[in-house]
Coordinates of C-alpha atoms in Angstrom, one line a residue:
M183 CA -17.0 230.2 -46.8
S184 CA -13.9 232.4 -46.8
E185 CA -13.7 235.9 -45.1
E186 CA -12.9 237.4 -48.5
I187 CA -16.1 236.0 -50.0
K188 CA -18.1 237.2 -47.0
R189 CA -16.7 240.7 -47.5
T190 CA -17.8 240.5 -51.1
E191 CA -21.3 239.5 -50.0
E192 CA -21.4 242.4 -47.6
A193 CA -20.6 244.7 -50.5
V194 CA -23.4 243.2 -52.6
E195 CA -25.8 243.6 -49.6
E196 CA -25.1 247.4 -49.7
S197 CA -25.4 247.7 -53.5
S198 CA -28.5 248.1 -55.6
N199 CA -29.4 248.1 -59.2
F200 CA -32.5 248.3 -61.4
I201 CA -33.2 244.5 -61.0
H202 CA -33.2 245.0 -57.2
E203 CA -35.6 247.9 -57.5
F204 CA -38.0 245.9 -59.6
I205 CA -37.9 243.0 -57.1
K206 CA -38.5 245.4 -54.1
E207 CA -41.6 246.6 -55.9
D208 CA -42.7 243.0 -56.6
I209 CA -42.4 241.8 -53.1
A210 CA -43.8 244.9 -51.4
E211 CA -47.3 244.8 -50.1
G212 CA -49.7 244.7 -53.1
G213 CA -46.9 243.6 -55.5
R214 CA -47.2 240.7 -57.8
F215 CA -45.0 238.5 -55.5
S216 CA -46.1 240.1 -52.2
G217 CA -45.3 237.7 -49.3
M218 CA -43.4 235.3 -51.5
T219 CA -39.7 234.2 -51.3
V220 CA -37.6 235.6 -54.1
H221 CA -36.6 232.6 -56.3
T222 CA -34.1 232.9 -59.2
R223 CA -32.3 230.3 -61.4
F224 CA -29.1 230.0 -63.4
P225 CA -29.9 227.9 -66.5
P226 CA -26.7 227.1 -68.5
E227 CA -26.7 225.0 -71.6
P228 CA -24.2 222.1 -71.0
N229 CA -22.5 222.5 -74.4
G230 CA -19.3 224.1 -73.3
Y231 CA -17.4 225.4 -70.3
L232 CA -18.5 228.6 -68.4
H233 CA -16.6 231.8 -69.2
I234 CA -16.2 235.2 -67.5
G235 CA -19.4 236.4 -69.1
H236 CA -21.3 233.6 -67.4
A237 CA -19.7 234.6 -64.1
K238 CA -21.6 237.9 -64.3
A239 CA -24.9 236.0 -64.8
I240 CA -24.0 233.7 -61.9
C241 CA -23.3 236.6 -59.6
I242 CA -26.6 238.3 -60.6
D243 CA -28.7 235.1 -60.3
F244 CA -27.2 233.8 -57.1
G245 CA -26.3 237.2 -55.7
T246 CA -29.8 238.6 -56.1
A247 CA -31.3 235.6 -54.3
E248 CA -28.8 236.0 -51.5
K249 CA -29.5 239.7 -51.2
F250 CA -33.3 239.1 -50.7
G251 CA -32.9 236.0 -48.5
G252 CA -34.2 233.9 -51.4
L253 CA -33.3 230.8 -53.4
C254 CA -31.5 230.1 -56.6
N255 CA -31.8 226.9 -58.6
L256 CA -29.2 225.4 -60.9
R257 CA -30.8 224.0 -64.0
M258 CA -29.1 222.5 -67.1
D259 CA -30.8 223.5 -70.3
D260 CA -30.4 220.2 -72.0
T261 CA -33.0 220.6 -74.7
N262 CA -30.5 220.3 -77.6
P263 CA -28.9 216.8 -77.6
T264 CA -26.6 217.7 -80.5
K265 CA -24.1 219.6 -78.3
E266 CA -24.5 218.4 -74.8
D267 CA -22.1 216.4 -72.7
V268 CA -21.9 215.1 -69.0
E269 CA -18.3 216.6 -68.9
Y270 CA -19.7 220.1 -69.3
V271 CA -22.4 219.5 -66.6
E272 CA -19.8 218.5 -64.0
N273 CA -17.5 221.4 -64.9
I274 CA -20.3 223.9 -64.6
K275 CA -21.2 222.7 -61.1
S276 CA -17.5 222.8 -60.1
D277 CA -17.1 226.4 -61.4
I278 CA -20.2 227.7 -59.6
H279 CA -19.0 226.1 -56.3
W280 CA -15.5 227.6 -56.9
L281 CA -17.1 231.0 -57.2
G282 CA -18.6 230.5 -53.8
F283 CA -22.3 229.8 -54.6
D284 CA -24.5 226.8 -53.9
W285 CA -27.9 225.7 -55.0
G286 CA -28.6 223.3 -52.2
D287 CA -30.8 220.5 -53.3
R288 CA -32.3 222.5 -56.2
F289 CA -30.3 221.0 -59.1
Y290 CA -32.5 220.3 -62.2
Y291 CA -32.4 219.5 -65.9
A292 CA -34.8 220.8 -68.5
S293 CA -35.1 217.1 -69.5
D294 CA -36.8 216.5 -66.1
Y295 CA -39.8 218.2 -67.5
F296 CA -40.0 216.7 -71.1
E297 CA -43.2 214.8 -70.4
Q298 CA -44.9 217.9 -68.8
M299 CA -43.8 220.1 -71.7
Y300 CA -45.3 217.6 -74.1
E301 CA -48.6 217.7 -72.3
F302 CA -48.5 221.5 -72.3
A303 CA -47.9 221.4 -76.1
V304 CA -50.9 219.1 -76.5
Q305 CA -53.0 221.5 -74.4
L306 CA -52.0 224.3 -76.8
I307 CA -53.1 222.3 -79.8
K308 CA -56.4 221.4 -78.2
N309 CA -57.0 225.1 -77.4
G310 CA -56.3 226.1 -81.0
D311 CA -53.0 227.8 -80.0
A312 CA -50.6 225.5 -81.8
Y313 CA -50.5 223.5 -85.0
V314 CA -48.2 221.0 -86.9
C315 CA -46.5 222.7 -89.8
Q316 CA -44.9 220.8 -92.7
L317 CA -42.9 223.7 -94.2
T318 CA -39.2 222.7 -94.4
P319 CA -36.7 225.1 -92.7
E320 CA -35.9 226.6 -96.1
Q321 CA -39.6 227.1 -96.9
M322 CA -40.2 228.6 -93.5
R323 CA -37.4 231.2 -94.1
E324 CA -38.8 232.0 -97.5
N325 CA -42.3 232.6 -96.0
R326 CA -41.1 234.5 -93.0
G327 CA -42.1 237.9 -94.5
D328 CA -40.8 241.3 -93.6
L329 CA -41.9 244.3 -91.7
S330 CA -44.5 245.1 -94.3
T331 CA -45.3 241.5 -95.3
P332 CA -46.8 238.9 -92.9
A333 CA -45.4 235.4 -92.6
V334 CA -47.3 232.6 -94.3
S335 CA -48.1 229.0 -93.4
P336 CA -50.5 226.9 -95.4
Y337 CA -50.9 224.6 -92.4
R338 CA -52.1 227.3 -89.9
D339 CA -55.7 226.3 -90.1
R340 CA -55.1 222.6 -90.0
P341 CA -57.8 220.9 -87.9
I342 CA -57.0 220.4 -84.3
E343 CA -57.5 216.6 -84.4
E344 CA -55.1 216.4 -87.4
S345 CA -52.4 218.3 -85.5
L346 CA -52.9 216.2 -82.4
D347 CA -52.5 213.0 -84.5
L348 CA -49.4 214.3 -86.3
F349 CA -47.8 215.5 -83.1
S350 CA -48.4 212.1 -81.5
R351 CA -46.8 210.4 -84.5
M352 CA -43.9 212.9 -84.4
R353 CA -43.3 211.7 -80.9
A354 CA -43.5 208.1 -82.0
G355 CA -40.7 208.6 -84.5
E356 CA -42.7 208.2 -87.7
F357 CA -41.1 211.2 -89.4
E358 CA -37.6 212.2 -90.4
D359 CA -35.8 215.2 -89.0
G360 CA -37.1 218.5 -90.5
A361 CA -40.2 216.9 -91.9
M362 CA -42.5 218.9 -89.6
T363 CA -42.6 221.1 -86.6
L364 CA -45.1 222.2 -84.0
R365 CA -45.7 226.0 -84.1
A366 CA -47.4 228.3 -81.7
K367 CA -50.4 230.1 -83.3
I368 CA -49.8 233.7 -82.4
D369 CA -49.6 236.4 -85.0
L370 CA -48.0 236.0 -88.5
A371 CA -48.0 239.8 -89.0
S372 CA -46.3 240.7 -85.7
G373 CA -43.6 243.3 -85.8
N374 CA -41.7 241.1 -83.4
F375 CA -40.6 238.2 -85.5
N376 CA -40.3 236.0 -82.4
M377 CA -44.1 236.1 -82.3
R378 CA -44.7 235.0 -85.9
D379 CA -45.9 231.6 -85.1
P380 CA -42.6 230.4 -83.6
V381 CA -41.5 226.8 -83.7
I382 CA -41.9 225.2 -80.3
Y383 CA -41.0 221.6 -81.1
R384 CA -38.8 220.1 -83.7
I385 CA -37.9 216.5 -84.7
N386 CA -34.3 215.4 -83.8
H387 CA -33.5 211.7 -83.9
L388 CA -30.4 211.9 -81.7
H389 CA -29.3 210.2 -78.5
H390 CA -29.8 212.4 -75.4
H391 CA -27.1 212.3 -72.7
R392 CA -29.9 211.7 -70.0
T393 CA -33.0 210.4 -71.7
G394 CA -31.2 208.2 -74.3
N395 CA -33.5 207.5 -77.2
Q396 CA -36.7 208.0 -75.3
W397 CA -37.5 211.2 -77.2
C398 CA -37.1 212.1 -80.9
I399 CA -38.8 215.5 -80.6
Y400 CA -37.4 218.3 -78.4
P401 CA -38.9 221.6 -77.2
M402 CA -37.3 224.9 -78.4
Y403 CA -35.7 227.0 -75.6
D404 CA -38.3 229.8 -75.9
F405 CA -41.0 227.2 -75.1
A406 CA -39.2 225.2 -72.6
H407 CA -37.7 227.9 -70.5
P408 CA -40.9 229.6 -69.2
I409 CA -42.4 226.2 -68.4
E410 CA -39.3 225.2 -66.4
D411 CA -39.4 228.5 -64.5
A412 CA -43.1 228.1 -63.8
L413 CA -42.8 224.5 -62.6
E414 CA -39.9 225.4 -60.3
G415 CA -41.8 228.4 -58.8
I416 CA -39.3 230.9 -60.1
T417 CA -40.3 234.5 -59.3
H418 CA -37.7 236.3 -61.3
S419 CA -36.2 234.9 -64.5
L420 CA -33.1 237.1 -65.0
C421 CA -31.8 236.9 -68.5
S422 CA -29.2 238.7 -70.7
L423 CA -30.4 241.4 -73.0
E424 CA -30.7 239.4 -76.2
F425 CA -33.8 237.8 -74.6
E426 CA -35.7 241.1 -74.3
D427 CA -37.4 240.6 -77.7
H428 CA -38.3 237.1 -76.6
R429 CA -40.1 238.2 -73.4
P430 CA -43.5 238.6 -75.2
L431 CA -43.2 234.9 -76.2
Y432 CA -42.2 234.0 -72.6
D433 CA -45.3 235.7 -71.2
W434 CA -47.5 234.2 -74.0
V435 CA -46.4 230.7 -73.1
I436 CA -47.1 231.2 -69.4
S437 CA -50.5 232.7 -70.1
H438 CA -51.6 230.0 -72.5
I439 CA -50.9 227.0 -70.4
D440 CA -52.1 225.9 -67.0
A441 CA -48.9 227.2 -65.4
P442 CA -48.6 226.7 -61.6
S443 CA -46.8 230.1 -61.3
K444 CA -46.2 233.2 -63.4
P445 CA -42.6 234.3 -63.3
R446 CA -41.4 237.7 -64.3
Q447 CA -38.5 238.0 -66.9
I448 CA -36.0 240.8 -66.5
E449 CA -33.1 241.4 -68.8
F450 CA -29.7 242.9 -68.2
A451 CA -26.7 243.7 -70.4
R452 CA -24.2 241.0 -71.2
L453 CA -20.6 241.3 -70.2
G454 CA -18.2 242.2 -73.0
I455 CA -14.4 242.3 -72.4
N456 CA -11.9 243.5 -75.0
N457 CA -9.1 241.3 -76.4
T458 CA -11.1 238.1 -76.1
V459 CA -14.0 236.2 -77.5
M460 CA -17.0 234.9 -75.5
S461 CA -18.7 232.8 -78.2
K462 CA -18.8 229.2 -77.0
R463 CA -18.7 228.1 -80.6
K464 CA -15.4 230.0 -81.2
L465 CA -13.9 228.8 -77.9
R466 CA -14.8 225.2 -78.7
Y467 CA -13.1 225.6 -82.1
L468 CA -9.9 226.9 -80.4
V469 CA -9.9 223.8 -78.2
E470 CA -10.9 221.2 -80.8
E471 CA -8.4 222.4 -83.4
G472 CA -5.5 222.7 -80.9
Y473 CA -5.0 226.4 -80.9
V474 CA -5.0 226.2 -77.1
S475 CA -4.2 223.3 -74.8
G476 CA -7.8 222.8 -73.6
W477 CA -10.8 224.6 -72.1
D478 CA -8.6 225.3 -69.0
D479 CA -5.8 226.9 -71.0
P480 CA -4.8 229.9 -68.9
R481 CA -5.2 232.2 -72.0
M482 CA -8.9 231.3 -72.3
P483 CA -11.7 233.4 -70.7
T484 CA -13.2 230.3 -69.3
L485 CA -13.6 230.1 -65.5
C486 CA -11.4 227.0 -65.4
G487 CA -8.8 228.8 -67.5
L488 CA -8.8 231.9 -65.3
R489 CA -8.7 229.7 -62.2
R490 CA -5.7 227.8 -63.6
R491 CA -4.0 231.1 -64.4
G492 CA -4.4 232.2 -60.8
Y493 CA -7.6 234.3 -60.7
T494 CA -9.4 234.0 -57.4
P495 CA -13.1 233.7 -56.7
V496 CA -13.0 237.0 -54.8
S497 CA -11.3 238.9 -57.7
I498 CA -14.0 237.7 -60.2
R499 CA -16.9 238.4 -57.9
N500 CA -15.5 241.9 -57.1
F501 CA -15.1 242.5 -60.9
C502 CA -18.7 241.5 -61.6
E503 CA -20.0 243.6 -58.7
R504 CA -18.0 246.7 -59.8
V505 CA -18.9 246.3 -63.5
G506 CA -22.5 246.7 -62.3
V507 CA -25.8 245.7 -63.8
A508 CA -26.9 247.8 -66.8
K509 CA -29.5 247.8 -69.6
V510 CA -27.1 248.7 -72.4
N511 CA -24.3 246.4 -73.6
S512 CA -20.8 247.7 -73.2
T513 CA -17.2 246.4 -73.4
I514 CA -15.0 246.4 -70.3
E515 CA -11.2 246.7 -70.5
Y516 CA -9.5 243.4 -69.7
S517 CA -7.1 245.5 -67.6
F518 CA -9.9 246.1 -65.2
L519 CA -10.3 242.4 -64.6
E520 CA -6.5 242.3 -64.0
H521 CA -6.8 245.2 -61.7
C522 CA -9.3 243.4 -59.5
L523 CA -7.1 240.3 -59.3
R524 CA -4.0 242.5 -58.5
E525 CA -5.9 244.1 -55.7
D526 CA -6.8 240.8 -54.1
L527 CA -3.4 239.2 -54.5
N528 CA -1.6 242.3 -53.2
E529 CA -3.5 241.9 -50.0
N530 CA -3.3 238.1 -49.7
A531 CA -0.4 236.6 -51.7
A532 CA 2.8 235.5 -49.9
R533 CA 6.0 237.2 -51.1
V534 CA 8.9 235.1 -52.2
M535 CA 12.0 235.6 -54.4
A536 CA 12.3 233.9 -57.8
V537 CA 14.8 234.4 -60.6
L538 CA 13.3 233.7 -64.0
E539 CA 16.3 234.2 -66.2
P540 CA 19.2 233.4 -63.9
V541 CA 22.9 234.2 -64.0
R542 CA 25.3 233.3 -61.3
L543 CA 26.4 235.9 -58.8
T544 CA 29.6 235.1 -56.8
I545 CA 30.3 237.2 -53.7
T546 CA 34.1 236.9 -53.9
N547 CA 34.9 238.1 -50.4
Y548 CA 32.2 236.0 -48.7
P549 CA 33.8 233.0 -46.9
E550 CA 33.7 229.7 -48.8
G551 CA 31.2 227.2 -47.2
Q552 CA 29.6 229.8 -44.9
T553 CA 25.9 230.4 -44.9
E554 CA 23.5 232.6 -42.9
E555 CA 19.8 233.1 -42.7
F556 CA 17.6 236.2 -43.1
D557 CA 14.0 236.7 -42.2
V558 CA 11.7 237.8 -45.0
E559 CA 8.2 239.1 -44.4
N560 CA 5.6 236.8 -45.9
N561 CA 3.2 239.7 -46.6
P562 CA 3.8 243.4 -45.6
N563 CA 0.0 243.9 -45.7
R564 CA -0.6 241.0 -43.2
P565 CA 1.9 241.1 -40.4
E566 CA 0.0 238.2 -38.8
D567 CA 1.3 236.0 -41.6
G568 CA 4.8 236.2 -40.1
T569 CA 8.1 235.6 -41.8
H570 CA 10.1 232.9 -43.5
K571 CA 13.8 232.3 -43.7
V572 CA 16.0 232.5 -46.7
L573 CA 19.6 231.2 -47.0
F574 CA 22.5 233.4 -48.0
S575 CA 25.9 232.3 -49.2
R576 CA 28.8 233.1 -51.5
N577 CA 26.9 231.7 -54.5
L578 CA 23.6 233.3 -55.6
W579 CA 21.4 233.5 -58.6
I580 CA 20.2 236.9 -59.9
E581 CA 18.3 238.1 -63.0
Q582 CA 20.3 238.4 -66.2
S583 CA 18.6 241.8 -66.7
D584 CA 20.0 243.0 -63.3
F585 CA 23.5 243.2 -64.7
L586 CA 24.8 245.3 -67.6
E587 CA 28.5 245.6 -68.4
E588 CA 27.8 249.0 -70.0
P589 CA 24.8 250.6 -68.3
F590 CA 22.5 253.1 -69.9
K591 CA 21.6 256.4 -68.2
G592 CA 19.2 255.8 -65.3
Y593 CA 20.3 252.1 -64.8
F594 CA 20.8 251.6 -61.1
R595 CA 21.3 247.9 -60.9
M596 CA 24.6 245.9 -61.2
F597 CA 27.4 247.2 -63.4
P598 CA 31.2 247.3 -62.7
G599 CA 31.9 249.7 -59.8
N600 CA 28.2 250.2 -58.8
E601 CA 26.7 249.3 -55.5
V602 CA 23.3 247.6 -55.1
R603 CA 21.3 246.2 -52.3
L604 CA 20.6 242.5 -52.3
K605 CA 17.1 242.5 -50.8
T606 CA 17.0 241.9 -47.1
A607 CA 20.7 240.8 -47.1
Y608 CA 23.7 243.1 -47.9
V609 CA 25.0 245.9 -50.0
V610 CA 27.4 244.6 -52.6
R611 CA 29.7 246.3 -55.1
C612 CA 30.0 244.8 -58.6
T613 CA 33.6 244.1 -59.6
G614 CA 33.1 242.5 -63.1
C615 CA 31.9 239.4 -64.9
R616 CA 32.9 236.3 -66.7
K617 CA 31.8 235.4 -70.3
D618 CA 31.7 232.2 -72.3
E619 CA 33.2 231.8 -75.7
T620 CA 30.2 233.4 -77.4
G621 CA 30.5 236.5 -75.3
K622 CA 27.5 235.8 -73.1
V623 CA 27.8 236.7 -69.4
V624 CA 27.7 233.5 -67.4
E625 CA 28.9 234.8 -64.0
V626 CA 28.9 238.2 -62.2
F627 CA 31.3 239.1 -59.5
A628 CA 30.8 241.3 -56.5
E629 CA 32.1 242.1 -53.0
Y630 CA 29.8 242.5 -50.0
D631 CA 30.1 245.0 -47.2
P632 CA 29.7 243.0 -43.9
E633 CA 28.6 246.2 -42.1
T634 CA 25.4 246.4 -44.2
R635 CA 23.6 243.3 -42.9
G636 CA 19.9 243.7 -43.5
G637 CA 20.6 246.2 -46.3
N638 CA 21.3 249.2 -44.0
T639 CA 24.3 251.5 -44.6
P640 CA 25.7 252.6 -41.2
D641 CA 27.6 255.5 -42.9
G642 CA 24.4 256.8 -44.5
R643 CA 25.5 256.4 -48.1
K644 CA 22.7 256.1 -50.6
V645 CA 22.2 252.9 -52.6
K646 CA 19.7 253.4 -55.4
G647 CA 19.2 249.9 -56.7
T648 CA 17.7 246.9 -54.9
I649 CA 17.6 243.5 -56.6
H650 CA 16.2 240.1 -55.6
W651 CA 18.2 236.9 -55.5
V652 CA 18.0 233.2 -54.6
E653 CA 20.8 231.2 -52.9
A654 CA 22.3 228.8 -55.4
G655 CA 22.6 225.7 -53.2
A656 CA 19.0 225.9 -51.8
A657 CA 17.3 227.1 -55.0
L658 CA 14.7 224.9 -56.7
D659 CA 14.3 224.6 -60.4
A660 CA 11.0 225.6 -61.8
E661 CA 9.2 226.1 -65.1
V662 CA 7.5 229.4 -65.5
R663 CA 4.8 230.3 -68.0
L664 CA 4.3 233.9 -69.1
Y665 CA 0.9 234.6 -70.6
D666 CA -0.2 237.5 -72.8
S667 CA -3.5 238.2 -74.6
L668 CA -4.7 235.4 -76.9
F669 CA -5.5 238.0 -79.6
T670 CA -3.6 240.9 -81.1
V671 CA -6.6 243.3 -81.5
P672 CA -9.1 244.7 -78.9
D673 CA -12.1 243.4 -80.9
P674 CA -11.3 240.0 -82.3
D675 CA -15.0 239.4 -83.2
A676 CA -14.7 242.2 -85.8
H677 CA -12.1 240.2 -87.7
D678 CA -11.6 236.6 -88.7
Y679 CA -10.6 235.8 -85.1
L680 CA -8.2 233.0 -86.1
E681 CA -6.3 235.6 -88.2
V682 CA -5.7 237.8 -85.2
L683 CA -4.5 235.1 -82.8
N684 CA -1.4 236.1 -80.8
H685 CA 1.2 233.5 -81.5
D686 CA 3.4 235.0 -78.8
S687 CA 0.8 234.7 -76.1
L688 CA 2.7 232.0 -74.2
K689 CA 6.4 232.1 -73.3
T690 CA 7.8 229.2 -71.3
L691 CA 10.9 229.6 -69.2
H692 CA 12.9 226.6 -68.0
G693 CA 15.5 226.5 -65.3
C694 CA 14.1 229.3 -63.3
K695 CA 15.3 229.5 -59.6
V696 CA 12.8 229.8 -56.7
E697 CA 13.0 229.7 -53.0
P698 CA 12.7 226.3 -51.4
V699 CA 9.7 227.5 -49.3
V700 CA 7.5 227.0 -52.4
R701 CA 8.1 223.3 -52.6
E702 CA 5.1 222.5 -50.4
A703 CA 2.8 224.9 -52.2
K704 CA -0.6 223.6 -53.2
P705 CA -2.1 223.7 -56.7
E706 CA -3.5 227.2 -57.4
Q707 CA -1.7 228.8 -54.5
S708 CA -0.6 232.3 -55.3
F709 CA 2.7 234.1 -54.7
Q710 CA 4.1 237.5 -55.4
F711 CA 7.5 236.9 -57.0
M712 CA 9.2 240.0 -55.8
R713 CA 9.7 242.6 -58.6
Q714 CA 8.2 240.1 -61.1
G715 CA 4.5 239.8 -60.7
Y716 CA 1.9 237.4 -59.2
F717 CA 2.2 233.7 -60.0
C718 CA 0.3 230.6 -59.0
V719 CA 1.1 226.9 -58.9
D720 CA -0.3 225.3 -62.1
N721 CA -3.1 223.0 -61.0
T722 CA -2.5 220.4 -63.8
D723 CA 1.2 220.1 -64.6
S724 CA 3.0 221.1 -61.4
T725 CA 4.5 218.4 -59.1
M726 CA 7.0 218.6 -56.2
D727 CA 9.6 217.2 -58.5
H728 CA 8.7 219.6 -61.4
L729 CA 7.3 222.9 -60.2
V730 CA 5.3 224.9 -62.7
F731 CA 4.1 228.4 -62.1
N732 CA 1.8 230.5 -64.2
R733 CA 2.0 234.3 -64.3
S734 CA -1.4 235.5 -63.2
V735 CA -0.8 239.2 -63.6
S736 CA 2.1 241.7 -63.6
L737 CA 2.9 244.1 -60.8
K738 CA 2.2 247.1 -63.0
D739 CA -1.4 248.1 -63.1
G740 CA -2.5 248.9 -66.7
F741 CA -6.0 250.0 -65.7
K742 CA -6.4 253.8 -65.7
K743 CA -8.8 254.8 -62.9
G744 CA -11.3 257.5 -63.8
K745 CA -11.2 256.8 -67.6

């Protein structure tokens, strides 16, 4: 485990929140879990890729277990065969490991417990706590009632033996989808509609990615989840806030079956971030309809997309820790997520020079064929990382925006007659430019001052502008992808989200010039391109013969502290 992740864990160890306080009470002497090991779980549904919202839940589930020296299981909630896929399972495992968490040998599927769930359902029927209902979904909605009118089911008093027979035949596949359900017998007049005899089993004749065609009835999540927790010995079932109204049903299930343990459900607020969507349904649509290149498109809020863009595990864990754990939903600025990444990369990313929109610079008084080397710090924040060498010659590349034939007020870069400092090298005076037949500047001319090696001015004259450069003969060509928000409005969910897609969210630059030191860079390795921002090697498309860099975040911090 990296030192950065260890530092994050130390920060978690010092922190506390209302979940931690509940757990402290529970494990204290006389508490409901006194003397027991704290045991949590992360139960994703394998119907899509994890996103930044899941990262918060992962950090809470695994981080809470770590804080109390406990255990955290990984469990795939595969109770709905219509949407599940092995691809999602493997990616979920990869993302969690990438964040720095591990479940040891405690990897489970909800489908591992299908037979036991069935037996518990039979137990409920025998005890008079469940019945087979033949209302169609439409009829069930019509008979749901309202706050002043109880729900209705003409099958509620069906004899136990009849329900047992029908439930057995449901399992045997005798009935079509939707023909009947198994409902818990709780309270048709309850003010909590989740308790109005909820469906706990439905018929679904679909192939399951693990159990094949063994089952044609599947448990509902609200029935399956407490059973899974109880069977695994979970002490604290940490859920997002939308499950708060489901907690009475969670507790009802546990208390009405022969559960081997009685977990406690605690809810916390979900993570909301502006300028993005977190609905897996919407994200899936963006992928399947080609609005993005895939689940790992760097504009997506998925963990694999953020990873490909250059986000680090430390930055995401720090973000989740600093957002905190609350009981009220709120929306966090995306710029704060960027702020956390910028902090991490500023400390750890190597510095190199890259020219994204190049124009040739010719130092006319520098000897033809001569080269020299300069040492450049790899990271001013980490002297132990040392230096690397850059080549200098008569022919260089600079940014097009670093030259103006007619400068505006306050422009201190290259224009005829002005001096600038070529970073780490020399002070040069611009003498003019050459244009093509369209009037575009294709070459800039300058003369260097040999007495200013290293950028110093022995006579003390002030040089206001410093620009970066890459030596023309040594430069490597690269493709650079500049990303912006995928949506044009802060709250895309308040609109038709497809109507507010940002069609300028990706700008691809070809023919960029980078230092040769990056040729050996590994996928996902991050750099600060001096004066440009933080960039990482694309983990899918980049090769040694065709370098591709993604801009992770700009140098400028858009997050306003203290807001």
